[in-house]
mmCIF file of C-alpha atoms in Angstrom:
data_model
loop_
_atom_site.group_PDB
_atom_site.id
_atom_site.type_symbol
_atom_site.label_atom_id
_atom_site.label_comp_id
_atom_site.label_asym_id
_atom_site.label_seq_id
_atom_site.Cartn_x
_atom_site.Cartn_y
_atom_site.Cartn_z
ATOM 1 C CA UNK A 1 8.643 2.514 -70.732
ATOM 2 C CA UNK A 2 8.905 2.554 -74.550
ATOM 3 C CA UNK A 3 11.305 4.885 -76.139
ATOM 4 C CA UNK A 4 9.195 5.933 -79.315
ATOM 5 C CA UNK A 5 8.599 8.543 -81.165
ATOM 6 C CA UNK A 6 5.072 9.642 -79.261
ATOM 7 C CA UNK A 7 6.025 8.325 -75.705
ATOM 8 C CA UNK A 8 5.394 11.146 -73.028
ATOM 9 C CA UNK A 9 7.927 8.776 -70.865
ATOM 10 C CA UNK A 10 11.054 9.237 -73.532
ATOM 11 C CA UNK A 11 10.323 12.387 -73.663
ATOM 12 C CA UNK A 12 10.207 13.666 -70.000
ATOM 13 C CA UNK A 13 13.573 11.180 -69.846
ATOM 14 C CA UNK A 14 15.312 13.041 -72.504
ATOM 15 C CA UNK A 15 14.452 16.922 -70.492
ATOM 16 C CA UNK A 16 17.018 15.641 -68.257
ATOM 17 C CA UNK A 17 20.778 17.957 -67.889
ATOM 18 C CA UNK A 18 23.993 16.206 -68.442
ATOM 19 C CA UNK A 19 27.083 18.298 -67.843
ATOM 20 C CA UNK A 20 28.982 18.767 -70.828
ATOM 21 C CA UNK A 21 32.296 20.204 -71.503
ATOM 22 C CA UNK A 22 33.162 22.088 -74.177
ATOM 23 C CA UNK A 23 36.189 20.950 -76.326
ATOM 24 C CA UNK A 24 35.803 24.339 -78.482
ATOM 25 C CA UNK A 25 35.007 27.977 -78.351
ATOM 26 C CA UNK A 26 31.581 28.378 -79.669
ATOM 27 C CA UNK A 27 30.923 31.905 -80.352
ATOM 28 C CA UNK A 28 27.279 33.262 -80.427
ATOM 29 C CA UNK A 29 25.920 29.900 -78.495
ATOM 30 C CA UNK A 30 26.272 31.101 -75.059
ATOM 31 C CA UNK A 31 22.625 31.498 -74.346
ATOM 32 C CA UNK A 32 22.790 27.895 -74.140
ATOM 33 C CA UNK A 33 24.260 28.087 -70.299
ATOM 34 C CA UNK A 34 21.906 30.928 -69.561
ATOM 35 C CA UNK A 35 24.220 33.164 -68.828
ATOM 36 C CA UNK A 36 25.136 36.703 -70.124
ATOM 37 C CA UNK A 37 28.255 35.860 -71.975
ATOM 38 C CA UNK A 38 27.905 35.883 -75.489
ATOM 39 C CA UNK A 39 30.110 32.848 -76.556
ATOM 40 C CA UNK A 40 30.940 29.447 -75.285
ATOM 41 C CA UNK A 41 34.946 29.015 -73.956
ATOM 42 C CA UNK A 42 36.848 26.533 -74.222
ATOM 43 C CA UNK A 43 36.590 24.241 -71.215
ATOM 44 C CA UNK A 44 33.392 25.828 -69.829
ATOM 45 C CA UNK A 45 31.423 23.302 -68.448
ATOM 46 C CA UNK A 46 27.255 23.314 -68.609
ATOM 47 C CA UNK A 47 24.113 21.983 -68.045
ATOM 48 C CA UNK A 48 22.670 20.460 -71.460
ATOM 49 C CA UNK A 49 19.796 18.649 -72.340
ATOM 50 C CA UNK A 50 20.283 15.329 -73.599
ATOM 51 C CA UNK A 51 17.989 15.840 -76.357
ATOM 52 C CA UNK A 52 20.373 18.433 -77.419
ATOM 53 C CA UNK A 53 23.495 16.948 -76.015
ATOM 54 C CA UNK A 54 23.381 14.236 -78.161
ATOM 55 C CA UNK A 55 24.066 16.719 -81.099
ATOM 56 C CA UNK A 56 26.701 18.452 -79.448
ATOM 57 C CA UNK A 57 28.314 15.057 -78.634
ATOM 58 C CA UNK A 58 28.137 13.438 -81.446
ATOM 59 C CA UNK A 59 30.001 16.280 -83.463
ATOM 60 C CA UNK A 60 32.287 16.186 -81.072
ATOM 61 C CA UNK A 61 31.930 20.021 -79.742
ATOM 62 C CA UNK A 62 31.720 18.688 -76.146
ATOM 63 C CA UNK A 63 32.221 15.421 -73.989
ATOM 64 C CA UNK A 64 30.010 14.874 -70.591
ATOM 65 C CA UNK A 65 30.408 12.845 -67.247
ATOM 66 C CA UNK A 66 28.371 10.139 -66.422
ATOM 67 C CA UNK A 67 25.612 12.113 -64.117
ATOM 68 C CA UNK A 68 25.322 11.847 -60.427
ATOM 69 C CA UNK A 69 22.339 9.358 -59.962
ATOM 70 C CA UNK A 70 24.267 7.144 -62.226
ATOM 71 C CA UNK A 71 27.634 7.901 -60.447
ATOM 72 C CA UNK A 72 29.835 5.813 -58.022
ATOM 73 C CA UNK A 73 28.222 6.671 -54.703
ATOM 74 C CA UNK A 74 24.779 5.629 -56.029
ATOM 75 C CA UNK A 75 26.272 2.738 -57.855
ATOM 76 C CA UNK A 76 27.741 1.522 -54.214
ATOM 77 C CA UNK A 77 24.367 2.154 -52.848
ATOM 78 C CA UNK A 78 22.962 0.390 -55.434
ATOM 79 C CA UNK A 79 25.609 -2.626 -55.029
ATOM 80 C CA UNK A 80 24.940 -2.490 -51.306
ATOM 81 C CA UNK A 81 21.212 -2.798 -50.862
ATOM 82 C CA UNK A 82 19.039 -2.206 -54.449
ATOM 83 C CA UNK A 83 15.321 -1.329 -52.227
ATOM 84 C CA UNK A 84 16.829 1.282 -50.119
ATOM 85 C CA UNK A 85 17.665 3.238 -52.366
ATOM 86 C CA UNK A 86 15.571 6.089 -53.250
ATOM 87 C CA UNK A 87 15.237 6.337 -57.374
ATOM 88 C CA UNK A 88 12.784 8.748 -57.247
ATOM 89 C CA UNK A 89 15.347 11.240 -55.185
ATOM 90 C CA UNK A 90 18.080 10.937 -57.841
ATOM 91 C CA UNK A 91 16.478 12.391 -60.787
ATOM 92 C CA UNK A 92 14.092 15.347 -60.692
ATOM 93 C CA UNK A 93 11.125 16.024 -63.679
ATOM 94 C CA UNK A 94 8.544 12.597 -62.231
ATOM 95 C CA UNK A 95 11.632 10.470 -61.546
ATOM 96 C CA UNK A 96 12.687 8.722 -64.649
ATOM 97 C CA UNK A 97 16.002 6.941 -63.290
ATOM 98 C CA UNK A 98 15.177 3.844 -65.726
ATOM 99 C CA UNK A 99 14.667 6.346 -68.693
ATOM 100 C CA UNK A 100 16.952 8.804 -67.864
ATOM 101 C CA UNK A 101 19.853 5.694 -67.603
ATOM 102 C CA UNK A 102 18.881 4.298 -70.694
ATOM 103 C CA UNK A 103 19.031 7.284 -72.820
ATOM 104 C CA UNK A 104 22.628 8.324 -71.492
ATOM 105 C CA UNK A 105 22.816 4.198 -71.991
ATOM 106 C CA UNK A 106 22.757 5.122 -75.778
ATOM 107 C CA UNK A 107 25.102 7.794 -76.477
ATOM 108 C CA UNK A 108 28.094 6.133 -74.255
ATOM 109 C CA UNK A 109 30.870 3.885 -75.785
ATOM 110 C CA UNK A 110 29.796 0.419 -75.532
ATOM 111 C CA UNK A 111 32.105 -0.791 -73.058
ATOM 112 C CA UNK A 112 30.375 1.727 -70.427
ATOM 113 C CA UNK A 113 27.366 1.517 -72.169
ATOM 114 C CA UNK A 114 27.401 -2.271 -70.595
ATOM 115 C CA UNK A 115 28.397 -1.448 -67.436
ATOM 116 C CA UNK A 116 25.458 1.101 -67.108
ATOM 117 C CA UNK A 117 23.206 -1.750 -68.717
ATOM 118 C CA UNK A 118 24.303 -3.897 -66.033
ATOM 119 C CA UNK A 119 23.933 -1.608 -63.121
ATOM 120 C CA UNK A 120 20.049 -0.481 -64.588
ATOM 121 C CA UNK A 121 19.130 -3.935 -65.203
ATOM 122 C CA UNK A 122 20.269 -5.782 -62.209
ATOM 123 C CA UNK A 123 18.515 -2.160 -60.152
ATOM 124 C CA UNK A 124 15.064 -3.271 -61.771
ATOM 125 C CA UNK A 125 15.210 -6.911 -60.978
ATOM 126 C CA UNK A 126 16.879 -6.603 -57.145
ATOM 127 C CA UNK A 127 13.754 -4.435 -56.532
ATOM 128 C CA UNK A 128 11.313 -6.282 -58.642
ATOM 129 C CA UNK A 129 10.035 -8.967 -56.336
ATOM 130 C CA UNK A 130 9.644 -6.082 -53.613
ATOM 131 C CA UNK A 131 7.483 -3.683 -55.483
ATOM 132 C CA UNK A 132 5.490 -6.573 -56.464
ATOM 133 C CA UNK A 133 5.014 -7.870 -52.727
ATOM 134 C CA UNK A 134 3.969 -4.272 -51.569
ATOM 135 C CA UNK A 135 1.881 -4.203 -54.328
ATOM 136 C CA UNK A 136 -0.152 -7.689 -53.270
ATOM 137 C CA UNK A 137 0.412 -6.660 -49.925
ATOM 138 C CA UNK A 138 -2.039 -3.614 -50.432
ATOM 139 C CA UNK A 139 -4.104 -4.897 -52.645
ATOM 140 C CA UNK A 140 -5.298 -7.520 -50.067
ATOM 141 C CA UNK A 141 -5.046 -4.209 -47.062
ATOM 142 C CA UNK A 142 -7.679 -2.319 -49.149
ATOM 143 C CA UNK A 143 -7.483 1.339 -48.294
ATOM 144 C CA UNK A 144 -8.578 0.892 -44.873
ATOM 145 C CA UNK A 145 -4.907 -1.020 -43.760
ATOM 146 C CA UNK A 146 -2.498 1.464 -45.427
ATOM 147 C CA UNK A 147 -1.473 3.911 -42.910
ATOM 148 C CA UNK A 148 0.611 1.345 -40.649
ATOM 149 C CA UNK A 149 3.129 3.067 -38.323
ATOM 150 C CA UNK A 150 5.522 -0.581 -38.456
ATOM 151 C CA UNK A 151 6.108 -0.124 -42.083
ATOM 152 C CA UNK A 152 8.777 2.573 -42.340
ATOM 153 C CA UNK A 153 11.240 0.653 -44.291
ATOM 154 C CA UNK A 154 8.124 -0.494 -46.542
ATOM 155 C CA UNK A 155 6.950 3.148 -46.868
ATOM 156 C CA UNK A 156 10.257 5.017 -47.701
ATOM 157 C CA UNK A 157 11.029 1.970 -50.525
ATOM 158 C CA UNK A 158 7.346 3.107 -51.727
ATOM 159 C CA UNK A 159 8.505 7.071 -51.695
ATOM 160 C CA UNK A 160 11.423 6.015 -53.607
ATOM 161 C CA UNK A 161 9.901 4.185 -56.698
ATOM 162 C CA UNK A 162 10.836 5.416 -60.029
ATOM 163 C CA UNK A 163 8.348 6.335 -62.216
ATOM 164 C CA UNK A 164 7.813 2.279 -64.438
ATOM 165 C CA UNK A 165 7.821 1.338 -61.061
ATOM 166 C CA UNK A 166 4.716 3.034 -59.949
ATOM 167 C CA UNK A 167 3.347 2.014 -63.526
ATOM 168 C CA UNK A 168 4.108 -1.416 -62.511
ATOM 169 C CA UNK A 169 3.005 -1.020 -58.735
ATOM 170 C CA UNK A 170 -0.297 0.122 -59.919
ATOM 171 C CA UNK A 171 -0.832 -2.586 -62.593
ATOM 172 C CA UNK A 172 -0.322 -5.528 -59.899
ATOM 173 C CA UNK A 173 -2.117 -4.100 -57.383
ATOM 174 C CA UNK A 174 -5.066 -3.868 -60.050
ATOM 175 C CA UNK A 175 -4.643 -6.929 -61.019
ATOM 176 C CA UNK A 176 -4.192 -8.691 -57.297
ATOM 177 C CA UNK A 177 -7.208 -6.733 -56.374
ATOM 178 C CA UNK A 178 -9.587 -8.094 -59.312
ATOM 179 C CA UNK A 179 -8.395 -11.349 -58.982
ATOM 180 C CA UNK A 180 -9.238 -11.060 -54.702
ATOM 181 C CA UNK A 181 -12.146 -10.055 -55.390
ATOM 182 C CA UNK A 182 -12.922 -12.628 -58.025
ATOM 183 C CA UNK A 183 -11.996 -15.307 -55.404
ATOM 184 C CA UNK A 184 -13.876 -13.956 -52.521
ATOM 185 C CA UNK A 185 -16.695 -13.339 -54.375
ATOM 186 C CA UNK A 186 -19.564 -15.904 -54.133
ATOM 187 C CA UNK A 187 -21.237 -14.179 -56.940
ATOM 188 C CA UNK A 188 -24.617 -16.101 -57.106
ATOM 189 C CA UNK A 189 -26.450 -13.112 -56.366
ATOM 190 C CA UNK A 190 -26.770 -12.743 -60.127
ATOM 191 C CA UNK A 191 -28.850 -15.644 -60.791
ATOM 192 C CA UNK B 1 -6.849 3.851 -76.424
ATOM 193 C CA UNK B 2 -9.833 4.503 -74.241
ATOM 194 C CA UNK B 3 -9.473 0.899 -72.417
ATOM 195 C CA UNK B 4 -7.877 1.245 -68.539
ATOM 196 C CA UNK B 5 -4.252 0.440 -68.705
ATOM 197 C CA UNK B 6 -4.969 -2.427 -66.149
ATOM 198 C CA UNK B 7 -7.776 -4.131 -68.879
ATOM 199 C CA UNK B 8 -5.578 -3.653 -72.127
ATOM 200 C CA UNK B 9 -3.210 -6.237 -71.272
ATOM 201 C CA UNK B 10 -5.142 -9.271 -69.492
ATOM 202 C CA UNK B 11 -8.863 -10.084 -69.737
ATOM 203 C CA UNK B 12 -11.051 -9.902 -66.278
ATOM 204 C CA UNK B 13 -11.661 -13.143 -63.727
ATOM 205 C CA UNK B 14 -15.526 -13.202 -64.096
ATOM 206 C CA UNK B 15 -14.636 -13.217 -68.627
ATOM 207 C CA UNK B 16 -12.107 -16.101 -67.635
ATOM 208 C CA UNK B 17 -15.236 -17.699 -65.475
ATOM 209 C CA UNK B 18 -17.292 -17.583 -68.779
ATOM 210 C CA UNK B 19 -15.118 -18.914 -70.673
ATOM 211 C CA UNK B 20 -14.759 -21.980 -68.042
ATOM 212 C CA UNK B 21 -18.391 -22.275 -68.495
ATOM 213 C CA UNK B 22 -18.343 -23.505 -72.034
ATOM 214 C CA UNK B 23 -16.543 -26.672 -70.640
ATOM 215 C CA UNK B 24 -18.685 -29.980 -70.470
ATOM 216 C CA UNK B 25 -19.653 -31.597 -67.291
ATOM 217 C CA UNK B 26 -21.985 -34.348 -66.262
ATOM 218 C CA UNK B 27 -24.676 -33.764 -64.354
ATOM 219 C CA UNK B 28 -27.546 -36.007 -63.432
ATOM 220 C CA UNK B 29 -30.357 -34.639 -64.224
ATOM 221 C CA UNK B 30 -34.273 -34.693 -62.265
ATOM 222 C CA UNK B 31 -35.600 -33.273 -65.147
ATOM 223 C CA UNK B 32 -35.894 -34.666 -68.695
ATOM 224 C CA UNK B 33 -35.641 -32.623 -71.826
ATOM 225 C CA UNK B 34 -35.263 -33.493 -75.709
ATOM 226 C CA UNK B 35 -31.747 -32.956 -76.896
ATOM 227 C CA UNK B 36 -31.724 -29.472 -77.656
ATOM 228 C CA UNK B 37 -29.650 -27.254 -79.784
ATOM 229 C CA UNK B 38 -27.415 -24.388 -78.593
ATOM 230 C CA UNK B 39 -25.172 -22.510 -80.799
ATOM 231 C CA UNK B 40 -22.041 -24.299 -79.827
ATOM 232 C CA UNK B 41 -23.683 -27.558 -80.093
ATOM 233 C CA UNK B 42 -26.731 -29.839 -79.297
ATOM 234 C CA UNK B 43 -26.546 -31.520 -75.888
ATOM 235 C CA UNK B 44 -29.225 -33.904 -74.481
ATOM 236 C CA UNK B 45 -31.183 -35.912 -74.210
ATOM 237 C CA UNK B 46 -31.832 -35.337 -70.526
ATOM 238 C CA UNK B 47 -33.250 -38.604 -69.177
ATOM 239 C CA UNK B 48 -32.934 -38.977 -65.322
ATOM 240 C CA UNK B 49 -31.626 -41.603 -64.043
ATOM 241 C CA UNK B 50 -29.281 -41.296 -66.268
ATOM 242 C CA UNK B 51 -25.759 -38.673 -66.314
ATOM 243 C CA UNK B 52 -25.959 -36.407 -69.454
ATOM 244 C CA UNK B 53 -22.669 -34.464 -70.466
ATOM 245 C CA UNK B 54 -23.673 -30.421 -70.732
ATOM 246 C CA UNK B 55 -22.057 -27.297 -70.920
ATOM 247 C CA UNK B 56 -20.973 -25.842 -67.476
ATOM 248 C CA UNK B 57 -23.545 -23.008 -67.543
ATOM 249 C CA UNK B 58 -26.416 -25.581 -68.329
ATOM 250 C CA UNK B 59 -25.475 -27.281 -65.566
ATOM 251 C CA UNK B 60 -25.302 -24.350 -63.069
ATOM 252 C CA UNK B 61 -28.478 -22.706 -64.150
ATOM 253 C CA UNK B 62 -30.537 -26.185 -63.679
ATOM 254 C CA UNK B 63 -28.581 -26.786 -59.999
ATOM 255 C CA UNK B 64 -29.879 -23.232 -59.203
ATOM 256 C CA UNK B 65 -33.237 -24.779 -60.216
ATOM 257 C CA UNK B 66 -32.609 -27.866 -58.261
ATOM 258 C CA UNK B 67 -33.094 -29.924 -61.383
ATOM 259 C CA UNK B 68 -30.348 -31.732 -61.967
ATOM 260 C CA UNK B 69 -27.010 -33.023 -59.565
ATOM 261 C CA UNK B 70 -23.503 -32.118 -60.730
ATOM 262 C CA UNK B 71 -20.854 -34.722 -60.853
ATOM 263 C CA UNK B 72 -17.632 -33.213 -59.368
ATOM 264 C CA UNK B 73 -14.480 -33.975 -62.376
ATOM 265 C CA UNK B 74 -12.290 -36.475 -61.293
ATOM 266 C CA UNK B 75 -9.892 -33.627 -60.081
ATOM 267 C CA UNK B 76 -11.998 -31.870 -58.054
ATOM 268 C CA UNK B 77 -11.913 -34.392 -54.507
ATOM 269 C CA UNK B 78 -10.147 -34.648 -51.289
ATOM 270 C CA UNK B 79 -7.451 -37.084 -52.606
ATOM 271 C CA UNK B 80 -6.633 -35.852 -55.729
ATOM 272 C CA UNK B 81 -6.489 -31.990 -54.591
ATOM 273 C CA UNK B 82 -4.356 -33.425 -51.363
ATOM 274 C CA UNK B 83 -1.983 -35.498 -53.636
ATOM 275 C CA UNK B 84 -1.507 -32.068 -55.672
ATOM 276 C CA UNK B 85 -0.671 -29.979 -52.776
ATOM 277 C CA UNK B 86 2.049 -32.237 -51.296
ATOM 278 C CA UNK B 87 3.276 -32.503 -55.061
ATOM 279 C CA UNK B 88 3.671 -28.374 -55.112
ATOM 280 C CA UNK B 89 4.917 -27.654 -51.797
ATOM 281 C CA UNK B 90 7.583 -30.437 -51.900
ATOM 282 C CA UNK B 91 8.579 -29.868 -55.562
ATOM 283 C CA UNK B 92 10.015 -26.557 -57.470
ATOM 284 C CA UNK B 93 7.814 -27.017 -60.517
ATOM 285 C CA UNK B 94 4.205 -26.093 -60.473
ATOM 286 C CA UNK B 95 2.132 -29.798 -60.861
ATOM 287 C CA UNK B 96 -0.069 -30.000 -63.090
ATOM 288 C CA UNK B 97 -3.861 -29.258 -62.754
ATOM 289 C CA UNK B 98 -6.801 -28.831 -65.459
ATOM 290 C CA UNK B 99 -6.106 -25.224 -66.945
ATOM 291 C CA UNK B 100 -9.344 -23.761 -66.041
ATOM 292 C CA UNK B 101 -9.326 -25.498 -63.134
ATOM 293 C CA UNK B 102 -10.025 -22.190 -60.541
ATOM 294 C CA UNK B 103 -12.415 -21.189 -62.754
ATOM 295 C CA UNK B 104 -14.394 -24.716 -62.484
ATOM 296 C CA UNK B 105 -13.915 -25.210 -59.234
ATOM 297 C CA UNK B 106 -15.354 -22.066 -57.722
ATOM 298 C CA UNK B 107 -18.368 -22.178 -59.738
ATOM 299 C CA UNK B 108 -19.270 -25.652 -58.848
ATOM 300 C CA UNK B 109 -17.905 -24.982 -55.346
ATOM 301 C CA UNK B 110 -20.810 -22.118 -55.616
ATOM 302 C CA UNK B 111 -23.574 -23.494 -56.712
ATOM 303 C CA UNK B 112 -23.130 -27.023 -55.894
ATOM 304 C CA UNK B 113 -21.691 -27.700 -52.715
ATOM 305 C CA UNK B 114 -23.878 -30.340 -51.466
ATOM 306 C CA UNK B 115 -23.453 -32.478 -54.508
ATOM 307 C CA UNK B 116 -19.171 -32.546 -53.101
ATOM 308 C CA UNK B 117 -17.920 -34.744 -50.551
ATOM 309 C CA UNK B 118 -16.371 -32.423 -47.972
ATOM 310 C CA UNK B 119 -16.787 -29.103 -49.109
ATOM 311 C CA UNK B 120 -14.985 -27.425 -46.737
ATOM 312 C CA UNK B 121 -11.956 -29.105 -47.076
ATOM 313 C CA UNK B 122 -11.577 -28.968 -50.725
ATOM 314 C CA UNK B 123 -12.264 -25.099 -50.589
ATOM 315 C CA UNK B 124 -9.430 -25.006 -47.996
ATOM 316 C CA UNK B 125 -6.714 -27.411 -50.277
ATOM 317 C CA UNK B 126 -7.917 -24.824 -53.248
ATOM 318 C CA UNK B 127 -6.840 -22.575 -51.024
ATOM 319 C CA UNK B 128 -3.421 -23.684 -49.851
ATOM 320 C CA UNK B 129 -2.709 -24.603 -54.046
ATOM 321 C CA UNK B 130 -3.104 -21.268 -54.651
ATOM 322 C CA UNK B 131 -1.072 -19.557 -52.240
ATOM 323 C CA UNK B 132 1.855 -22.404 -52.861
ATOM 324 C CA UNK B 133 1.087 -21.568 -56.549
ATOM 325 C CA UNK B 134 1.285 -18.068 -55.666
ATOM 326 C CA UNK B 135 4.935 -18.286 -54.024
ATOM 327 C CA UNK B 136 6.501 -19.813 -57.011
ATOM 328 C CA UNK B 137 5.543 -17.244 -59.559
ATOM 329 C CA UNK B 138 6.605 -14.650 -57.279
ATOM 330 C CA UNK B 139 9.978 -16.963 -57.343
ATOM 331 C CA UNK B 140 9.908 -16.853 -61.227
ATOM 332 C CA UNK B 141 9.536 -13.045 -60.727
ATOM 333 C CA UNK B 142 13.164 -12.942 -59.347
ATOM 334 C CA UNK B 143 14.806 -15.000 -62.109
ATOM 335 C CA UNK B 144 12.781 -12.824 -64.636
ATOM 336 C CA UNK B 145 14.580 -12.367 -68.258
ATOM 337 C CA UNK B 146 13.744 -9.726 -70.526
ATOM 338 C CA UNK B 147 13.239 -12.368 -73.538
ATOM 339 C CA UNK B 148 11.513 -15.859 -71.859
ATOM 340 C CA UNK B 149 9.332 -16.549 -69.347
ATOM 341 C CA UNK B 150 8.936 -20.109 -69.013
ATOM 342 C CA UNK B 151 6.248 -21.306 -66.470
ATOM 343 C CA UNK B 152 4.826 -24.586 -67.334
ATOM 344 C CA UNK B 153 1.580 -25.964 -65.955
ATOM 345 C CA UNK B 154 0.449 -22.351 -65.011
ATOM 346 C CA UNK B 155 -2.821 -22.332 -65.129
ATOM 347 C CA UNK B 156 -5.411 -19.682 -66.895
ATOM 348 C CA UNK B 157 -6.407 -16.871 -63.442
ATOM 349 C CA UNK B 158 -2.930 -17.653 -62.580
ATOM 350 C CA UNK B 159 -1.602 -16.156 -65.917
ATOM 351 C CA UNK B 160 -3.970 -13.649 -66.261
ATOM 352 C CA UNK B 161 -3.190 -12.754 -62.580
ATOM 353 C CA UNK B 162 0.260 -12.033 -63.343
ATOM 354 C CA UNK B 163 0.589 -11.530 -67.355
ATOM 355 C CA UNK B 164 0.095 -7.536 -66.556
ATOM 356 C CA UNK B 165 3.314 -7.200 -64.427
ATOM 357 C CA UNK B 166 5.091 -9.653 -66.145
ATOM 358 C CA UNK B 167 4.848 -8.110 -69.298
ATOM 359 C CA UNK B 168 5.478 -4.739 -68.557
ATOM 360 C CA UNK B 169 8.546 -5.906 -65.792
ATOM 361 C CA UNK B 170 9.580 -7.830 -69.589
ATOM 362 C CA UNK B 171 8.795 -4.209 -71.454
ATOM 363 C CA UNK B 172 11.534 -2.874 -69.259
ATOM 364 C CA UNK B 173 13.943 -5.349 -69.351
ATOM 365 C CA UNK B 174 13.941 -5.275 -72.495
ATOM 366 C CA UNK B 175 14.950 -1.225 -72.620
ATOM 367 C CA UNK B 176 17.485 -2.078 -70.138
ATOM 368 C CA UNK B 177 19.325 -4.574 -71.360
ATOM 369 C CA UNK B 178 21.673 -3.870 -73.782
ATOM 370 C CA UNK B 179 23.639 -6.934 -75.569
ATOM 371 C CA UNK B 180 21.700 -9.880 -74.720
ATOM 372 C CA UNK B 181 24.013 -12.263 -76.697
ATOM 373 C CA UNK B 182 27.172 -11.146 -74.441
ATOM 374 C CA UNK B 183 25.118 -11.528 -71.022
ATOM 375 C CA UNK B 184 25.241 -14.970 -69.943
ATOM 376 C CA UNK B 185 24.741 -14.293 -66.416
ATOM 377 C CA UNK B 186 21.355 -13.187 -66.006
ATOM 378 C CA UNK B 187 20.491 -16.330 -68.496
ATOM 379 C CA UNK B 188 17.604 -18.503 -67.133
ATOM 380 C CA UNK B 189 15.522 -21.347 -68.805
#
């Protein structure tokens, strides 16, 4: 998850709608909402963006609220019980919850900005250590072993990954599986 | 880059293995031979009865030929591999062991079995070290911080086991933290 220039990732991330509302009457913009109306009013509220929100922000046409899968409910969930919480469910366009946080991250004030650093951050590592395990887990199951019906809780945390996560999923299970093998195998056949 | 993700970022076990292999170990040897020069060095003379220090991969391809015994390292017996264990599982630190030493043992464990007191039981305190190995790093994982990672005595397939996950678990922390000076709390040496 690298927010550069060329990265697919920051780009999907930035795709993502924030509600913003309008602190002016913008005449001759109101395609932007995709309605009929010709202009913007004052007050309206609509879906923008961030890649052009930030614009609109930062000239101070509009102001947004924080999003929903950054909101309080999640946040409780979040505070409650990190893993059961499905990341993948909160944000539509491949799940980006980690990129989509960290590019609202960037154009809040910094006090909230922390707050929102604190909530992603502490996310990534409570769930961490169980992606990680699932990951081990099936890389020692094989193919064979995944389908178990006792592993509900296991599965639906799986359903819910955000995208890194899967990145990261993938890359240990790799990794656990070469190293298995490595280990198991008694690899004098070669001689 | 046309690499795999999972190869850019850590080598393979069997390249880690080959590595091991340039390390020297003494053999005896039922064979003689002049001293003979390799590109990393002459080694030799081989004169049986007496030990010779060669490369690891010397010394496996003559065992296969059954000309020449290895000498197990001084870490790689009962007592010193039982001593380690109780060291890990009673301590929080991971104990020291020669870096390469998974690499070293499994080969000679391979090829050389019958030139190892008790076999069986070393394979099986390898074992246990591993897994007891295993749990701590997966401990480490929990206290992860997006600028250090501190894990002394970890030794090379355990690094390369975990360096992909680590890294990229460090990639993201790294995005996701904001002001690391002003965030005490998630601190760890």
């Amino acid at each position: 998850m690298d927010f550069d220039y060329f990265s697919i990732d920051a780009i999907l991330a930035e795709n993502q709608k924030i509600q913003c509302t309008f602190k002016h009457e913008i005449p001759g913009m109101g395609h932007l909402g995709g309605g009929s109306e010709r202009d913007i009013a004052m007050l309206s509220k609509i879906q923008i963006p961030i890649w052009l929100a930030y614009t609109i922000i930062y000239s101070d046409w509009a102001e947004f609220n924080i999003p929903t899968p950054f909101g309080s409910r999640v946040r409780n969930a979040l505070k409650a019980e990190a893993c059961s919480v499905r990341l993948s469910n909160l944000v539509g366009a491949g799940g980006l919850w980690y990129g989509f946080g960290k590019t609202i991250m960037d154009i809040l004030s910094d006090e909230q900005a922390n707050e929102m650093s604190d909530m992603l951050s502490k996310t990534f590592r409570d769930r961490l250590p169980e992606v990680i395990d699932q990951a081990q887990h099936f890389a020692v199951l094989g193919q064979a072993g995944a389908g178990g019906s006792s592993a509900n809780t296991a599965q639906s945390f799986r359903e819910g990954l955000d995208t890194s996560e899967r990145e990261l999923f993938s890359l240990a299970q790799e990794s656990a599986k070469r190293t298995k093998l490595w280990y198991e195998d008694s690899g004098r056949s070669k001689h | 880059m046309a690499l795999p993700l999972t190869l850019r970022s850590s080598v393979t076990p069997p390249e880690l293995e080959l590595v091991a292999s340039q390390q020297l170990i003494e053999i005896v040897p039922l064979i003689s031979m002049e001293k003979t020069a390799f590109i990393s060095g002459a080694y030799g003379p081989l004169r049986p009865p007496n030990k010779a220090k060669i490369p690891l991969w010397i010394a496996v391809n003559l065992k296969l030929k059954k000309k020449c015994h290895i000498i197990a390292p001084s870490w790689l017996n009962v007592e010193f591999l039982q001593e380690r264990l109780t060291l890990e599982t009673s301590r929080p630190d991971f104990s020291s062991l020669p870096f390469r030493f998974a690499e070293a043992a499994k080969v000679i464990l391979d090829v050389a079995s019958d030139d190892l007191e008790n076999p069986e039981k070393i394979r099986s305190l390898l074992k246990d070290l591993r897994e007891a190995r295993q749990a701590k790093s997966r401990e480490g994982l929990k206290t992860l911080d997006h600028s250090e990672l501190s894990l002394p005595n970890l030794c090379s397939m355990e690094i390369n086991e975990i360096r992909p996950y680590f890294l990229q678990s460090m990639s993201i922390l790294t995005q996701l933290v904001r002001n690391p000076i002003s965030d005490p709390t998630h601190r760890n040496a």
